[in-house]
Amino acid sequence: MAKYTMNTPNKLTILRIVMIPFFVFFFEMASWQYSYLLALLVFAAASFTDWLDGYLARKNNLVSDFGKFMDPLADKILVAAAMVCFVGRGMTTAPIVITVLAREFLVTSLRLIAANKGVVIAADRWGKYKTATTMVWICFGLFTMQAGASGWGGDAVFVIMLSIYYLLMSLSLFFTVFSGFNYIWKNRSLLADVVTPK
């Protein structure tokens, strides 16, 4: 049996998963002066590994089945953890989180159906916009919470930051819904085969 060696992109994916409990831990330690800032640093670092592992895998031809499975799973867990934490602080609502998670489950299921038919559904530009705006939304949200907890700039600045935060959240939600429908529309023939198998 050939010995499997864990490559660098896969190690980064595992590192991202390991960082998730640390993110939640820092987020929940609201009694610490800079708890949200620490959570922001962990989340930003984890998000960076998402870009870096994909870049290294493509550049060095290190794409693996493990990476194809675990990389998107790690991303979903990271984002889901952040959003659930946000609900607990009143920074977002359950319907928004449910919408985001439903979209992720839908696209993942669609990719599984496509894979069974030998078709690969790659991320398109709308999916990439969704990912980028979601990461920016969450990072800015953490920074806003830290600013509010620390009193940076006073109430007026905090109100402005909250306005920007809700704008980013709305933009992320738009790309989430739009990209989800876009994936469905472009791959409607796959869904038609499932609904009415030949």
PDB file of C-alpha atoms in Angstrom:
ATOM      1  CA  MET A   1       0.000   0.000   0.000  1.00  0.00           C
ATOM      2  CA  ALA A   2       1.357   3.428  -0.937  1.00  0.00           C
ATOM      3  CA  LYS A   3       2.094   5.718   1.972  1.00  0.00           C
ATOM      4  CA  TYR A   4       0.067   8.900   1.913  1.00  0.00           C
ATOM      5  CA  THR A   5       1.931  12.107   2.729  1.00  0.00           C
ATOM      6  CA  MET A   6      -0.028  15.121   3.916  1.00  0.00           C
ATOM      7  CA  ASN A   7       0.876  18.002   1.615  1.00  0.00           C
ATOM      8  CA  THR A   8       1.082  21.686   2.568  1.00  0.00           C
ATOM      9  CA  PRO A   9      -2.369  22.749   1.251  1.00  0.00           C
ATOM     10  CA  ASN A  10      -4.033  19.969   3.220  1.00  0.00           C
ATOM     11  CA  LYS A  11      -2.083  20.902   6.340  1.00  0.00           C
ATOM     12  CA  LEU A  12      -3.377  24.453   5.947  1.00  0.00           C
ATOM     13  CA  THR A  13      -6.923  23.132   5.642  1.00  0.00           C
ATOM     14  CA  ILE A  14      -6.512  21.164   8.877  1.00  0.00           C
ATOM     15  CA  LEU A  15      -4.988  24.237  10.525  1.00  0.00           C
ATOM     16  CA  ARG A  16      -8.086  26.220   9.543  1.00  0.00           C
ATOM     17  CA  ILE A  17     -10.322  23.644  11.232  1.00  0.00           C
ATOM     18  CA  VAL A  18      -8.142  23.681  14.357  1.00  0.00           C
ATOM     19  CA  MET A  19      -8.419  27.477  14.506  1.00  0.00           C
ATOM     20  CA  ILE A  20     -12.230  27.440  14.652  1.00  0.00           C
ATOM     21  CA  PRO A  21     -12.503  26.488  18.366  1.00  0.00           C
ATOM     22  CA  PHE A  22      -9.980  29.221  19.193  1.00  0.00           C
ATOM     23  CA  PHE A  23     -12.099  31.731  17.283  1.00  0.00           C
ATOM     24  CA  VAL A  24     -15.217  30.718  19.229  1.00  0.00           C
ATOM     25  CA  PHE A  25     -13.295  30.750  22.522  1.00  0.00           C
ATOM     26  CA  PHE A  26     -12.013  34.303  22.030  1.00  0.00           C
ATOM     27  CA  PHE A  27     -15.401  35.476  20.788  1.00  0.00           C
ATOM     28  CA  GLU A  28     -17.171  34.168  23.882  1.00  0.00           C
ATOM     29  CA  MET A  29     -14.636  35.709  26.280  1.00  0.00           C
ATOM     30  CA  ALA A  30     -16.428  39.053  26.156  1.00  0.00           C
ATOM     31  CA  SER A  31     -15.082  39.921  29.594  1.00  0.00           C
ATOM     32  CA  TRP A  32     -11.592  40.239  28.068  1.00  0.00           C
ATOM     33  CA  GLN A  33     -10.769  43.741  26.891  1.00  0.00           C
ATOM     34  CA  TYR A  34      -9.701  42.678  23.405  1.00  0.00           C
ATOM     35  CA  SER A  35     -11.618  39.432  22.995  1.00  0.00           C
ATOM     36  CA  TYR A  36     -13.291  40.456  19.717  1.00  0.00           C
ATOM     37  CA  LEU A  37     -10.005  41.713  18.324  1.00  0.00           C
ATOM     38  CA  LEU A  38      -8.380  38.354  19.092  1.00  0.00           C
ATOM     39  CA  ALA A  39     -11.331  36.592  17.459  1.00  0.00           C
ATOM     40  CA  LEU A  40     -10.894  38.870  14.428  1.00  0.00           C
ATOM     41  CA  LEU A  41      -7.194  38.006  14.127  1.00  0.00           C
ATOM     42  CA  VAL A  42      -7.941  34.271  14.306  1.00  0.00           C
ATOM     43  CA  PHE A  43     -10.781  34.538  11.773  1.00  0.00           C
ATOM     44  CA  ALA A  44      -8.682  36.637   9.384  1.00  0.00           C
ATOM     45  CA  ALA A  45      -5.784  34.193   9.632  1.00  0.00           C
ATOM     46  CA  ALA A  46      -8.110  31.250   9.014  1.00  0.00           C
ATOM     47  CA  SER A  47      -9.619  33.030   6.008  1.00  0.00           C
ATOM     48  CA  PHE A  48      -6.134  33.669   4.643  1.00  0.00           C
ATOM     49  CA  THR A  49      -5.301  29.951   4.834  1.00  0.00           C
ATOM     50  CA  ASP A  50      -8.389  29.357   2.678  1.00  0.00           C
ATOM     51  CA  TRP A  51      -6.873  31.444  -0.117  1.00  0.00           C
ATOM     52  CA  LEU A  52      -3.339  30.173   0.469  1.00  0.00           C
ATOM     53  CA  ASP A  53      -4.094  26.449   0.392  1.00  0.00           C
ATOM     54  CA  GLY A  54      -6.015  26.817  -2.870  1.00  0.00           C
ATOM     55  CA  TYR A  55      -3.231  28.896  -4.400  1.00  0.00           C
ATOM     56  CA  LEU A  56      -0.530  26.393  -3.416  1.00  0.00           C
ATOM     57  CA  ALA A  57      -2.594  23.412  -4.541  1.00  0.00           C
ATOM     58  CA  ARG A  58      -3.097  24.884  -8.019  1.00  0.00           C
ATOM     59  CA  LYS A  59       0.415  26.278  -8.382  1.00  0.00           C
ATOM     60  CA  ASN A  60       2.213  23.087  -7.316  1.00  0.00           C
ATOM     61  CA  ASN A  61      -0.342  20.633  -8.726  1.00  0.00           C
ATOM     62  CA  LEU A  62      -1.176  19.334  -5.252  1.00  0.00           C
ATOM     63  CA  VAL A  63      -4.936  19.041  -5.717  1.00  0.00           C
ATOM     64  CA  SER A  64      -6.135  15.976  -3.800  1.00  0.00           C
ATOM     65  CA  ASP A  65      -9.413  14.232  -2.991  1.00  0.00           C
ATOM     66  CA  PHE A  66      -8.835  15.101   0.680  1.00  0.00           C
ATOM     67  CA  GLY A  67      -8.532  18.775  -0.220  1.00  0.00           C
ATOM     68  CA  LYS A  68     -11.591  18.719  -2.467  1.00  0.00           C
ATOM     69  CA  PHE A  69     -13.631  17.315   0.432  1.00  0.00           C
ATOM     70  CA  MET A  70     -12.172  19.066   3.469  1.00  0.00           C
ATOM     71  CA  ASP A  71     -11.400  22.538   2.080  1.00  0.00           C
ATOM     72  CA  PRO A  72     -15.012  23.605   1.398  1.00  0.00           C
ATOM     73  CA  LEU A  73     -16.156  21.834   4.582  1.00  0.00           C
ATOM     74  CA  ALA A  74     -13.647  23.833   6.650  1.00  0.00           C
ATOM     75  CA  ASP A  75     -14.867  27.066   5.053  1.00  0.00           C
ATOM     76  CA  LYS A  76     -18.497  26.293   5.810  1.00  0.00           C
ATOM     77  CA  ILE A  77     -17.789  25.408   9.432  1.00  0.00           C
ATOM     78  CA  LEU A  78     -15.743  28.584   9.914  1.00  0.00           C
ATOM     79  CA  VAL A  79     -18.431  30.856   8.473  1.00  0.00           C
ATOM     80  CA  ALA A  80     -21.259  29.003  10.239  1.00  0.00           C
ATOM     81  CA  ALA A  81     -19.438  29.313  13.572  1.00  0.00           C
ATOM     82  CA  ALA A  82     -19.029  33.060  13.103  1.00  0.00           C
ATOM     83  CA  MET A  83     -22.651  33.599  12.105  1.00  0.00           C
ATOM     84  CA  VAL A  84     -24.016  31.560  15.003  1.00  0.00           C
ATOM     85  CA  CYS A  85     -21.837  33.618  17.350  1.00  0.00           C
ATOM     86  CA  PHE A  86     -23.172  36.797  15.750  1.00  0.00           C
ATOM     87  CA  VAL A  87     -26.761  35.709  16.387  1.00  0.00           C
ATOM     88  CA  GLY A  88     -25.933  35.351  20.066  1.00  0.00           C
ATOM     89  CA  ARG A  89     -24.736  38.978  20.151  1.00  0.00           C
ATOM     90  CA  GLY A  90     -27.648  40.343  18.128  1.00  0.00           C
ATOM     91  CA  MET A  91     -25.394  41.187  15.177  1.00  0.00           C
ATOM     92  CA  THR A  92     -27.481  39.163  12.736  1.00  0.00           C
ATOM     93  CA  THR A  93     -30.699  37.163  12.743  1.00  0.00           C
ATOM     94  CA  ALA A  94     -31.561  33.487  12.537  1.00  0.00           C
ATOM     95  CA  PRO A  95     -33.370  33.841   9.145  1.00  0.00           C
ATOM     96  CA  ILE A  96     -30.221  35.316   7.593  1.00  0.00           C
ATOM     97  CA  VAL A  97     -28.060  32.490   8.952  1.00  0.00           C
ATOM     98  CA  ILE A  98     -30.590  29.897   7.776  1.00  0.00           C
ATOM     99  CA  THR A  99     -30.588  31.476   4.296  1.00  0.00           C
ATOM    100  CA  VAL A 100     -26.797  31.341   4.099  1.00  0.00           C
ATOM    101  CA  LEU A 101     -26.601  27.747   5.342  1.00  0.00           C
ATOM    102  CA  ALA A 102     -29.440  26.637   3.050  1.00  0.00           C
ATOM    103  CA  ARG A 103     -27.557  28.057   0.080  1.00  0.00           C
ATOM    104  CA  GLU A 104     -24.402  26.191   1.106  1.00  0.00           C
ATOM    105  CA  PHE A 105     -26.272  22.895   1.502  1.00  0.00           C
ATOM    106  CA  LEU A 106     -27.991  23.440  -1.841  1.00  0.00           C
ATOM    107  CA  VAL A 107     -24.778  24.100  -3.770  1.00  0.00           C
ATOM    108  CA  THR A 108     -22.979  21.225  -2.037  1.00  0.00           C
ATOM    109  CA  SER A 109     -25.814  18.840  -2.920  1.00  0.00           C
ATOM    110  CA  LEU A 110     -25.778  20.080  -6.499  1.00  0.00           C
ATOM    111  CA  ARG A 111     -22.044  19.416  -6.722  1.00  0.00           C
ATOM    112  CA  LEU A 112     -22.533  15.888  -5.377  1.00  0.00           C
ATOM    113  CA  ILE A 113     -25.175  15.201  -8.022  1.00  0.00           C
ATOM    114  CA  ALA A 114     -22.843  16.573 -10.693  1.00  0.00           C
ATOM    115  CA  ALA A 115     -19.910  14.519  -9.407  1.00  0.00           C
ATOM    116  CA  ASN A 116     -21.955  11.327  -9.729  1.00  0.00           C
ATOM    117  CA  LYS A 117     -22.444  12.217 -13.379  1.00  0.00           C
ATOM    118  CA  GLY A 118     -18.764  13.010 -13.907  1.00  0.00           C
ATOM    119  CA  VAL A 119     -19.378  16.761 -14.038  1.00  0.00           C
ATOM    120  CA  VAL A 120     -17.353  19.293 -12.055  1.00  0.00           C
ATOM    121  CA  ILE A 121     -19.123  22.481 -10.946  1.00  0.00           C
ATOM    122  CA  ALA A 122     -16.412  25.066 -10.415  1.00  0.00           C
ATOM    123  CA  ALA A 123     -16.895  28.217  -8.387  1.00  0.00           C
ATOM    124  CA  ASP A 124     -17.971  31.075 -10.659  1.00  0.00           C
ATOM    125  CA  ARG A 125     -17.440  34.789 -10.150  1.00  0.00           C
ATOM    126  CA  TRP A 126     -20.701  35.214  -8.238  1.00  0.00           C
ATOM    127  CA  GLY A 127     -19.707  32.493  -5.803  1.00  0.00           C
ATOM    128  CA  LYS A 128     -16.349  34.196  -5.346  1.00  0.00           C
ATOM    129  CA  TYR A 129     -18.088  37.530  -4.744  1.00  0.00           C
ATOM    130  CA  LYS A 130     -20.223  35.808  -2.136  1.00  0.00           C
ATOM    131  CA  THR A 131     -17.200  34.386  -0.363  1.00  0.00           C
ATOM    132  CA  ALA A 132     -15.284  37.674  -0.425  1.00  0.00           C
ATOM    133  CA  THR A 133     -18.168  39.818   0.830  1.00  0.00           C
ATOM    134  CA  THR A 134     -19.016  37.299   3.548  1.00  0.00           C
ATOM    135  CA  MET A 135     -15.447  37.278   4.871  1.00  0.00           C
ATOM    136  CA  VAL A 136     -15.293  41.099   4.794  1.00  0.00           C
ATOM    137  CA  TRP A 137     -18.690  41.339   6.495  1.00  0.00           C
ATOM    138  CA  ILE A 138     -17.649  39.041   9.342  1.00  0.00           C
ATOM    139  CA  CYS A 139     -14.240  40.678   9.801  1.00  0.00           C
ATOM    140  CA  PHE A 140     -15.741  44.162   9.866  1.00  0.00           C
ATOM    141  CA  GLY A 141     -18.426  42.937  12.259  1.00  0.00           C
ATOM    142  CA  LEU A 142     -15.802  41.696  14.699  1.00  0.00           C
ATOM    143  CA  PHE A 143     -13.931  44.997  14.431  1.00  0.00           C
ATOM    144  CA  THR A 144     -17.182  46.918  15.013  1.00  0.00           C
ATOM    145  CA  MET A 145     -17.940  44.864  18.106  1.00  0.00           C
ATOM    146  CA  GLN A 146     -14.463  45.529  19.461  1.00  0.00           C
ATOM    147  CA  ALA A 147     -14.870  49.245  18.759  1.00  0.00           C
ATOM    148  CA  GLY A 148     -18.189  49.268  20.586  1.00  0.00           C
ATOM    149  CA  ALA A 149     -16.834  47.325  23.554  1.00  0.00           C
ATOM    150  CA  SER A 150     -13.748  49.546  23.832  1.00  0.00           C
ATOM    151  CA  GLY A 151     -15.452  52.843  23.087  1.00  0.00           C
ATOM    152  CA  TRP A 152     -13.175  53.660  20.171  1.00  0.00           C
ATOM    153  CA  GLY A 153     -14.217  56.969  18.595  1.00  0.00           C
ATOM    154  CA  GLY A 154     -17.322  57.384  20.715  1.00  0.00           C
ATOM    155  CA  ASP A 155     -20.983  56.700  19.951  1.00  0.00           C
ATOM    156  CA  ALA A 156     -21.066  58.638  16.679  1.00  0.00           C
ATOM    157  CA  VAL A 157     -18.269  56.589  15.134  1.00  0.00           C
ATOM    158  CA  PHE A 158     -19.853  53.370  16.402  1.00  0.00           C
ATOM    159  CA  VAL A 159     -23.167  54.256  14.731  1.00  0.00           C
ATOM    160  CA  ILE A 160     -21.365  54.878  11.425  1.00  0.00           C
ATOM    161  CA  MET A 161     -19.531  51.565  11.749  1.00  0.00           C
ATOM    162  CA  LEU A 162     -22.804  49.767  12.428  1.00  0.00           C
ATOM    163  CA  SER A 163     -24.303  51.316   9.293  1.00  0.00           C
ATOM    164  CA  ILE A 164     -21.357  50.084   7.220  1.00  0.00           C
ATOM    165  CA  TYR A 165     -21.632  46.685   8.898  1.00  0.00           C
ATOM    166  CA  TYR A 166     -25.305  46.289   7.951  1.00  0.00           C
ATOM    167  CA  LEU A 167     -24.526  47.415   4.407  1.00  0.00           C
ATOM    168  CA  LEU A 168     -21.853  44.706   4.125  1.00  0.00           C
ATOM    169  CA  MET A 169     -24.234  42.144   5.583  1.00  0.00           C
ATOM    170  CA  SER A 170     -26.894  43.077   3.028  1.00  0.00           C
ATOM    171  CA  LEU A 171     -24.362  42.870   0.199  1.00  0.00           C
ATOM    172  CA  SER A 172     -23.202  39.449   1.367  1.00  0.00           C
ATOM    173  CA  LEU A 173     -26.789  38.238   1.619  1.00  0.00           C
ATOM    174  CA  PHE A 174     -27.517  39.492  -1.898  1.00  0.00           C
ATOM    175  CA  PHE A 175     -24.563  37.610  -3.392  1.00  0.00           C
ATOM    176  CA  THR A 176     -25.448  34.555  -1.317  1.00  0.00           C
ATOM    177  CA  VAL A 177     -28.983  34.362  -2.712  1.00  0.00           C
ATOM    178  CA  PHE A 178     -28.070  35.465  -6.240  1.00  0.00           C
ATOM    179  CA  SER A 179     -25.165  33.038  -6.589  1.00  0.00           C
ATOM    180  CA  GLY A 180     -27.329  30.221  -5.245  1.00  0.00           C
ATOM    181  CA  PHE A 181     -30.023  30.813  -7.847  1.00  0.00           C
ATOM    182  CA  ASN A 182     -27.336  31.239 -10.490  1.00  0.00           C
ATOM    183  CA  TYR A 183     -25.890  27.800  -9.701  1.00  0.00           C
ATOM    184  CA  ILE A 184     -29.356  26.273  -9.901  1.00  0.00           C
ATOM    185  CA  TRP A 185     -30.164  27.956 -13.208  1.00  0.00           C
ATOM    186  CA  LYS A 186     -26.885  27.030 -14.882  1.00  0.00           C
ATOM    187  CA  ASN A 187     -27.206  23.411 -13.757  1.00  0.00           C
ATOM    188  CA  ARG A 188     -30.969  23.027 -14.046  1.00  0.00           C
ATOM    189  CA  SER A 189     -30.543  20.064 -16.388  1.00  0.00           C
ATOM    190  CA  LEU A 190     -28.918  18.095 -13.549  1.00  0.00           C
ATOM    191  CA  LEU A 191     -31.828  18.844 -11.256  1.00  0.00           C
ATOM    192  CA  ALA A 192     -34.282  17.932 -14.012  1.00  0.00           C
ATOM    193  CA  ASP A 193     -32.655  14.495 -14.263  1.00  0.00           C
ATOM    194  CA  VAL A 194     -33.096  14.017 -10.518  1.00  0.00           C
ATOM    195  CA  VAL A 195     -36.732  15.089 -10.487  1.00  0.00           C
ATOM    196  CA  THR A 196     -37.623  13.143 -13.618  1.00  0.00           C
ATOM    197  CA  PRO A 197     -34.999  10.348 -13.958  1.00  0.00           C
ATOM    198  CA  LYS A 198     -34.816   8.642 -17.318  1.00  0.00           C
TER     199      LYS A 198
END
